[in-house]
Amino acid sequence: MDETVLFVDDDRLILESSKDLLASRGIAILTANNAEEALALFHQREIEVVVSDNYMPGMNGLEFLSRLRELSPDTVKILMSAYADLASALAAINRSEVFRYILKPWQDEELVGVVEEGINRYRLNLSMRIEDENVLRSLAQTIELKDPSTKGHCDRVAVYALMIAEALQIPKELQRQIKYGSWLHDCGKIGISEIILNGNRQLTDEEFETMKKHAFWGAEVAAKANLSELARNIIHYH
């Protein structure tokens, strides 16, 4: 498997046993002794699935997984803990912060099964996101066909916007929405006549007023497509 699983626990024996178990099934695994060490790993590389104990010194597992929602939103999150933590674990699952819960001590086949479910969930989510992004980019490129002078413009806007977002350390999920809004910021041009878009002349006052409406029309399209408020605002106010 190409995906990497990170196991986080303050008990070294648990880390070693889980590492041996998962490695024997062909699963690539990293380990961390605490949440802070785990967060440092996320700053260094992509990690597809994380399995974290709840009770750990310093930051507990629920707080750690909550932090990951911004740092690594695509990572599938699995929580381990004792029976006494069941209520808080179920609450986290209901808030969609945690994919699965494992009761300690676990059965080996149960742990392997849950981790494999997590990997499959990651693959499914990735596949769906790629399909969605392909649709959005195709829409942006279709709109550019109406206005050949702007070919590649939407991609360039997205590249520059993401460079700024990265420099400002904006969370990954928000960066994704910025990318979508950048790709589609001109989608309202679908309602503008090609005579206005491609006319090699100064626009009349009436044509200029029509041209200005493309941002509003684009935001309406984005709303019907259920894009996020951030993406809609980028389209509306660009």
mmCIF file of C-alpha atoms in Angstrom:
data_model
loop_
_atom_site.group_PDB
_atom_site.id
_atom_site.type_symbol
_atom_site.label_atom_id
_atom_site.label_comp_id
_atom_site.label_asym_id
_atom_site.label_seq_id
_atom_site.Cartn_x
_atom_site.Cartn_y
_atom_site.Cartn_z
ATOM 1 C CA MET A 1 0.000 0.000 0.000
ATOM 2 C CA ASP A 2 1.257 3.494 -0.839
ATOM 3 C CA GLU A 3 -0.640 5.174 2.003
ATOM 4 C CA THR A 4 1.055 5.885 5.331
ATOM 5 C CA VAL A 5 -0.549 5.296 8.734
ATOM 6 C CA LEU A 6 0.628 7.228 11.790
ATOM 7 C CA PHE A 7 0.176 5.608 15.224
ATOM 8 C CA VAL A 8 0.248 8.001 18.203
ATOM 9 C CA ASP A 9 0.524 6.684 21.770
ATOM 10 C CA ASP A 10 2.651 7.433 24.817
ATOM 11 C CA ASP A 11 3.099 3.689 25.473
ATOM 12 C CA ARG A 12 6.135 2.454 23.539
ATOM 13 C CA LEU A 13 5.059 -1.194 23.840
ATOM 14 C CA ILE A 14 1.780 -0.375 22.099
ATOM 15 C CA LEU A 15 3.648 1.496 19.376
ATOM 16 C CA GLU A 16 5.999 -1.418 18.773
ATOM 17 C CA SER A 17 3.249 -4.055 18.732
ATOM 18 C CA SER A 18 1.038 -2.030 16.393
ATOM 19 C CA LYS A 19 3.988 -1.295 14.116
ATOM 20 C CA ASP A 20 4.879 -4.995 13.867
ATOM 21 C CA LEU A 21 1.251 -5.972 13.272
ATOM 22 C CA LEU A 22 0.518 -3.458 10.529
ATOM 23 C CA ALA A 23 3.908 -3.867 8.853
ATOM 24 C CA SER A 24 3.236 -7.622 8.627
ATOM 25 C CA ARG A 25 0.137 -6.774 6.547
ATOM 26 C CA GLY A 26 2.085 -4.569 4.146
ATOM 27 C CA ILE A 27 0.933 -1.282 5.684
ATOM 28 C CA ALA A 28 3.486 1.554 5.898
ATOM 29 C CA ILE A 29 3.480 2.897 9.448
ATOM 30 C CA LEU A 30 5.065 5.750 11.386
ATOM 31 C CA THR A 31 4.892 6.205 15.157
ATOM 32 C CA ALA A 32 4.886 9.160 17.533
ATOM 33 C CA ASN A 33 5.000 9.248 21.344
ATOM 34 C CA ASN A 34 2.762 12.282 21.749
ATOM 35 C CA ALA A 35 0.558 14.730 19.879
ATOM 36 C CA GLU A 36 3.260 17.374 19.519
ATOM 37 C CA GLU A 37 5.631 14.891 17.873
ATOM 38 C CA ALA A 38 2.811 13.768 15.586
ATOM 39 C CA LEU A 39 1.966 17.332 14.540
ATOM 40 C CA ALA A 40 5.607 17.882 13.613
ATOM 41 C CA LEU A 41 5.415 14.876 11.273
ATOM 42 C CA PHE A 42 2.359 16.353 9.553
ATOM 43 C CA HIS A 43 4.374 19.487 8.801
ATOM 44 C CA GLN A 44 6.998 17.321 7.081
ATOM 45 C CA ARG A 45 4.927 14.967 4.923
ATOM 46 C CA GLU A 46 1.516 13.719 3.833
ATOM 47 C CA ILE A 47 -0.096 11.152 6.137
ATOM 48 C CA GLU A 48 -3.263 9.460 4.955
ATOM 49 C CA VAL A 49 -4.524 7.781 8.166
ATOM 50 C CA VAL A 50 -3.806 8.533 11.822
ATOM 51 C CA VAL A 51 -4.621 6.312 14.808
ATOM 52 C CA SER A 52 -4.327 8.174 18.106
ATOM 53 C CA ASP A 53 -4.765 7.237 21.737
ATOM 54 C CA ASN A 54 -6.976 9.632 23.669
ATOM 55 C CA TYR A 55 -5.331 9.788 27.092
ATOM 56 C CA MET A 56 -1.788 11.070 26.597
ATOM 57 C CA PRO A 57 0.366 13.526 28.568
ATOM 58 C CA GLY A 58 -0.073 17.090 27.332
ATOM 59 C CA MET A 59 -2.475 17.342 24.399
ATOM 60 C CA ASN A 60 -5.024 14.528 24.440
ATOM 61 C CA GLY A 61 -6.127 12.577 21.391
ATOM 62 C CA LEU A 62 -9.399 14.409 20.789
ATOM 63 C CA GLU A 63 -7.677 17.795 20.858
ATOM 64 C CA PHE A 64 -4.931 16.494 18.571
ATOM 65 C CA LEU A 65 -7.410 15.139 16.011
ATOM 66 C CA SER A 66 -9.378 18.375 16.177
ATOM 67 C CA ARG A 67 -6.191 20.313 15.324
ATOM 68 C CA LEU A 68 -5.679 18.056 12.327
ATOM 69 C CA ARG A 69 -8.968 19.201 10.799
ATOM 70 C CA GLU A 70 -7.202 22.414 9.764
ATOM 71 C CA LEU A 71 -3.678 21.113 9.312
ATOM 72 C CA SER A 72 -4.528 17.981 7.308
ATOM 73 C CA PRO A 73 -8.264 17.837 6.503
ATOM 74 C CA ASP A 74 -7.945 14.835 4.170
ATOM 75 C CA THR A 75 -6.333 12.579 6.777
ATOM 76 C CA VAL A 76 -8.702 9.887 8.061
ATOM 77 C CA LYS A 77 -8.776 10.028 11.857
ATOM 78 C CA ILE A 78 -9.179 7.007 14.161
ATOM 79 C CA LEU A 79 -9.344 7.264 17.965
ATOM 80 C CA MET A 80 -8.230 4.621 20.472
ATOM 81 C CA SER A 81 -9.155 4.611 24.118
ATOM 82 C CA ALA A 82 -10.502 2.717 27.100
ATOM 83 C CA TYR A 83 -14.175 2.080 27.831
ATOM 84 C CA ALA A 84 -14.310 5.083 30.182
ATOM 85 C CA ASP A 85 -13.804 7.400 27.184
ATOM 86 C CA LEU A 86 -16.625 5.927 25.106
ATOM 87 C CA ALA A 87 -19.013 8.880 25.500
ATOM 88 C CA SER A 88 -16.464 11.484 24.387
ATOM 89 C CA ALA A 89 -15.349 9.275 21.508
ATOM 90 C CA LEU A 90 -18.893 8.804 20.230
ATOM 91 C CA ALA A 91 -19.484 12.551 20.491
ATOM 92 C CA ALA A 92 -16.394 13.151 18.335
ATOM 93 C CA ILE A 93 -17.646 10.647 15.759
ATOM 94 C CA ASN A 94 -21.016 12.388 15.661
ATOM 95 C CA ARG A 95 -19.238 15.712 15.039
ATOM 96 C CA SER A 96 -17.438 14.042 12.108
ATOM 97 C CA GLU A 97 -14.065 14.647 13.761
ATOM 98 C CA VAL A 98 -13.306 10.915 14.007
ATOM 99 C CA PHE A 99 -13.903 8.177 11.425
ATOM 100 C CA ARG A 100 -13.740 5.166 13.751
ATOM 101 C CA TYR A 101 -13.217 4.323 17.427
ATOM 102 C CA ILE A 102 -11.130 1.402 18.700
ATOM 103 C CA LEU A 103 -11.537 0.105 22.240
ATOM 104 C CA LYS A 104 -8.323 -0.794 24.090
ATOM 105 C CA PRO A 105 -7.126 -3.488 24.386
ATOM 106 C CA TRP A 106 -7.972 -4.312 20.792
ATOM 107 C CA GLN A 107 -8.124 -7.541 18.835
ATOM 108 C CA ASP A 108 -5.452 -7.658 16.145
ATOM 109 C CA GLU A 109 -7.878 -8.378 13.308
ATOM 110 C CA GLU A 110 -10.132 -5.569 14.495
ATOM 111 C CA LEU A 111 -7.270 -3.060 14.416
ATOM 112 C CA VAL A 112 -6.114 -4.171 10.972
ATOM 113 C CA GLY A 113 -9.690 -4.055 9.688
ATOM 114 C CA VAL A 114 -10.325 -0.535 10.972
ATOM 115 C CA VAL A 115 -7.030 0.759 9.561
ATOM 116 C CA GLU A 116 -7.805 -0.797 6.173
ATOM 117 C CA GLU A 117 -11.267 0.824 6.295
ATOM 118 C CA GLY A 118 -9.542 4.137 6.961
ATOM 119 C CA ILE A 119 -7.242 3.676 3.972
ATOM 120 C CA ASN A 120 -10.206 2.808 1.746
ATOM 121 C CA ARG A 121 -12.104 5.850 2.999
ATOM 122 C CA TYR A 122 -9.110 8.061 2.177
ATOM 123 C CA ARG A 123 -8.948 6.612 -1.349
ATOM 124 C CA LEU A 124 -12.680 7.142 -1.871
ATOM 125 C CA ASN A 125 -12.540 10.741 -0.629
ATOM 126 C CA LEU A 126 -9.508 11.463 -2.815
ATOM 127 C CA SER A 127 -11.186 9.977 -5.883
ATOM 128 C CA MET A 128 -14.352 12.015 -5.316
ATOM 129 C CA ARG A 129 -12.369 15.224 -4.787
ATOM 130 C CA ILE A 130 -10.354 14.692 -7.965
ATOM 131 C CA GLU A 131 -13.569 14.146 -9.922
ATOM 132 C CA ASP A 132 -15.101 17.299 -8.434
ATOM 133 C CA GLU A 133 -11.997 19.340 -9.224
ATOM 134 C CA ASN A 134 -11.919 18.043 -12.790
ATOM 135 C CA VAL A 135 -15.510 19.199 -13.253
ATOM 136 C CA LEU A 136 -14.722 22.652 -11.833
ATOM 137 C CA ARG A 137 -11.640 23.098 -14.020
ATOM 138 C CA SER A 138 -13.543 21.927 -17.088
ATOM 139 C CA LEU A 139 -16.209 24.531 -16.370
ATOM 140 C CA ALA A 140 -13.580 27.258 -16.018
ATOM 141 C CA GLN A 141 -11.907 26.223 -19.277
ATOM 142 C CA THR A 142 -15.264 26.104 -21.071
ATOM 143 C CA ILE A 143 -15.961 29.679 -20.008
ATOM 144 C CA GLU A 144 -12.551 30.763 -21.286
ATOM 145 C CA LEU A 145 -13.543 29.473 -24.732
ATOM 146 C CA LYS A 146 -16.048 32.333 -24.882
ATOM 147 C CA ASP A 147 -13.263 34.805 -24.186
ATOM 148 C CA PRO A 148 -10.044 33.469 -25.810
ATOM 149 C CA SER A 149 -8.028 36.473 -24.639
ATOM 150 C CA THR A 150 -8.262 35.145 -21.070
ATOM 151 C CA LYS A 151 -7.029 31.610 -21.826
ATOM 152 C CA GLY A 152 -5.143 30.300 -18.783
ATOM 153 C CA HIS A 153 -6.192 33.307 -16.706
ATOM 154 C CA CYS A 154 -8.201 31.306 -14.143
ATOM 155 C CA ASP A 155 -5.333 28.875 -13.548
ATOM 156 C CA ARG A 156 -2.887 31.749 -13.083
ATOM 157 C CA VAL A 157 -5.185 33.478 -10.599
ATOM 158 C CA ALA A 158 -5.426 30.224 -8.621
ATOM 159 C CA VAL A 159 -1.636 29.786 -8.584
ATOM 160 C CA TYR A 160 -1.001 33.310 -7.278
ATOM 161 C CA ALA A 161 -3.851 33.140 -4.762
ATOM 162 C CA LEU A 162 -2.515 29.875 -3.343
ATOM 163 C CA MET A 163 1.015 31.281 -3.114
ATOM 164 C CA ILE A 164 -0.331 34.115 -0.966
ATOM 165 C CA ALA A 165 -2.505 31.745 1.083
ATOM 166 C CA GLU A 166 0.474 29.465 1.733
ATOM 167 C CA ALA A 167 2.640 32.410 2.794
ATOM 168 C CA LEU A 168 -0.102 33.489 5.222
ATOM 169 C CA GLN A 169 -0.321 29.900 6.546
ATOM 170 C CA ILE A 170 -4.029 29.707 5.790
ATOM 171 C CA PRO A 171 -5.429 26.243 6.677
ATOM 172 C CA LYS A 172 -5.398 23.633 3.908
ATOM 173 C CA GLU A 173 -9.177 23.311 3.634
ATOM 174 C CA LEU A 174 -9.551 27.078 3.191
ATOM 175 C CA GLN A 175 -6.772 27.000 0.595
ATOM 176 C CA ARG A 176 -8.802 24.436 -1.324
ATOM 177 C CA GLN A 177 -11.846 26.713 -1.316
ATOM 178 C CA ILE A 178 -9.660 29.630 -2.443
ATOM 179 C CA LYS A 179 -8.492 27.478 -5.357
ATOM 180 C CA TYR A 180 -12.068 26.645 -6.350
ATOM 181 C CA GLY A 181 -13.157 30.277 -6.136
ATOM 182 C CA SER A 182 -10.136 31.348 -8.190
ATOM 183 C CA TRP A 183 -10.805 28.800 -10.908
ATOM 184 C CA LEU A 184 -14.435 29.892 -11.193
ATOM 185 C CA HIS A 185 -14.191 33.611 -10.483
ATOM 186 C CA ASP A 186 -15.226 34.410 -14.064
ATOM 187 C CA CYS A 187 -17.895 31.710 -14.408
ATOM 188 C CA GLY A 188 -20.617 34.373 -14.616
ATOM 189 C CA LYS A 189 -19.257 35.318 -18.050
ATOM 190 C CA ILE A 190 -21.316 32.424 -19.368
ATOM 191 C CA GLY A 191 -24.202 34.908 -19.362
ATOM 192 C CA ILE A 192 -22.304 37.634 -21.238
ATOM 193 C CA SER A 193 -22.663 37.975 -24.993
ATOM 194 C CA GLU A 194 -19.551 37.115 -27.009
ATOM 195 C CA ILE A 195 -20.034 40.429 -28.810
ATOM 196 C CA ILE A 196 -19.315 42.168 -25.503
ATOM 197 C CA LEU A 197 -16.524 39.801 -24.462
ATOM 198 C CA ASN A 198 -14.639 39.791 -27.751
ATOM 199 C CA GLY A 199 -15.468 43.171 -29.228
ATOM 200 C CA ASN A 200 -12.259 45.032 -30.052
ATOM 201 C CA ARG A 201 -13.691 48.382 -28.993
ATOM 202 C CA GLN A 202 -14.665 50.411 -25.964
ATOM 203 C CA LEU A 203 -17.839 49.147 -24.270
ATOM 204 C CA THR A 204 -20.937 51.295 -24.206
ATOM 205 C CA ASP A 205 -22.268 52.302 -20.787
ATOM 206 C CA GLU A 206 -24.995 49.683 -21.084
ATOM 207 C CA GLU A 207 -22.521 46.960 -22.074
ATOM 208 C CA PHE A 208 -20.226 47.916 -19.210
ATOM 209 C CA GLU A 209 -23.097 47.580 -16.727
ATOM 210 C CA THR A 210 -23.892 44.162 -18.183
ATOM 211 C CA MET A 211 -20.238 43.128 -17.905
ATOM 212 C CA LYS A 212 -20.134 44.082 -14.231
ATOM 213 C CA LYS A 213 -22.989 41.682 -13.514
ATOM 214 C CA HIS A 214 -20.896 38.613 -14.297
ATOM 215 C CA ALA A 215 -19.554 38.475 -10.737
ATOM 216 C CA PHE A 216 -23.084 38.381 -9.303
ATOM 217 C CA TRP A 217 -24.214 35.795 -11.833
ATOM 218 C CA GLY A 218 -21.135 33.706 -11.062
ATOM 219 C CA ALA A 219 -21.905 33.745 -7.343
ATOM 220 C CA GLU A 220 -25.422 32.517 -8.137
ATOM 221 C CA VAL A 221 -23.981 29.635 -10.164
ATOM 222 C CA ALA A 222 -21.611 28.783 -7.296
ATOM 223 C CA ALA A 223 -24.473 28.784 -4.791
ATOM 224 C CA LYS A 224 -26.477 26.363 -6.934
ATOM 225 C CA ALA A 225 -23.391 24.143 -7.157
ATOM 226 C CA ASN A 226 -23.166 24.159 -3.323
ATOM 227 C CA LEU A 227 -19.703 25.698 -3.265
ATOM 228 C CA SER A 228 -18.574 27.069 0.082
ATOM 229 C CA GLU A 229 -19.323 30.596 1.238
ATOM 230 C CA LEU A 230 -15.636 31.477 0.836
ATOM 231 C CA ALA A 231 -15.583 30.325 -2.800
ATOM 232 C CA ARG A 232 -18.839 32.168 -3.506
ATOM 233 C CA ASN A 233 -17.475 35.378 -1.979
ATOM 234 C CA ILE A 234 -14.315 35.173 -4.090
ATOM 235 C CA ILE A 235 -16.459 34.882 -7.201
ATOM 236 C CA HIS A 236 -18.867 37.611 -6.125
ATOM 237 C CA TYR A 237 -16.357 40.237 -4.988
ATOM 238 C CA HIS A 238 -13.368 39.704 -7.282
#
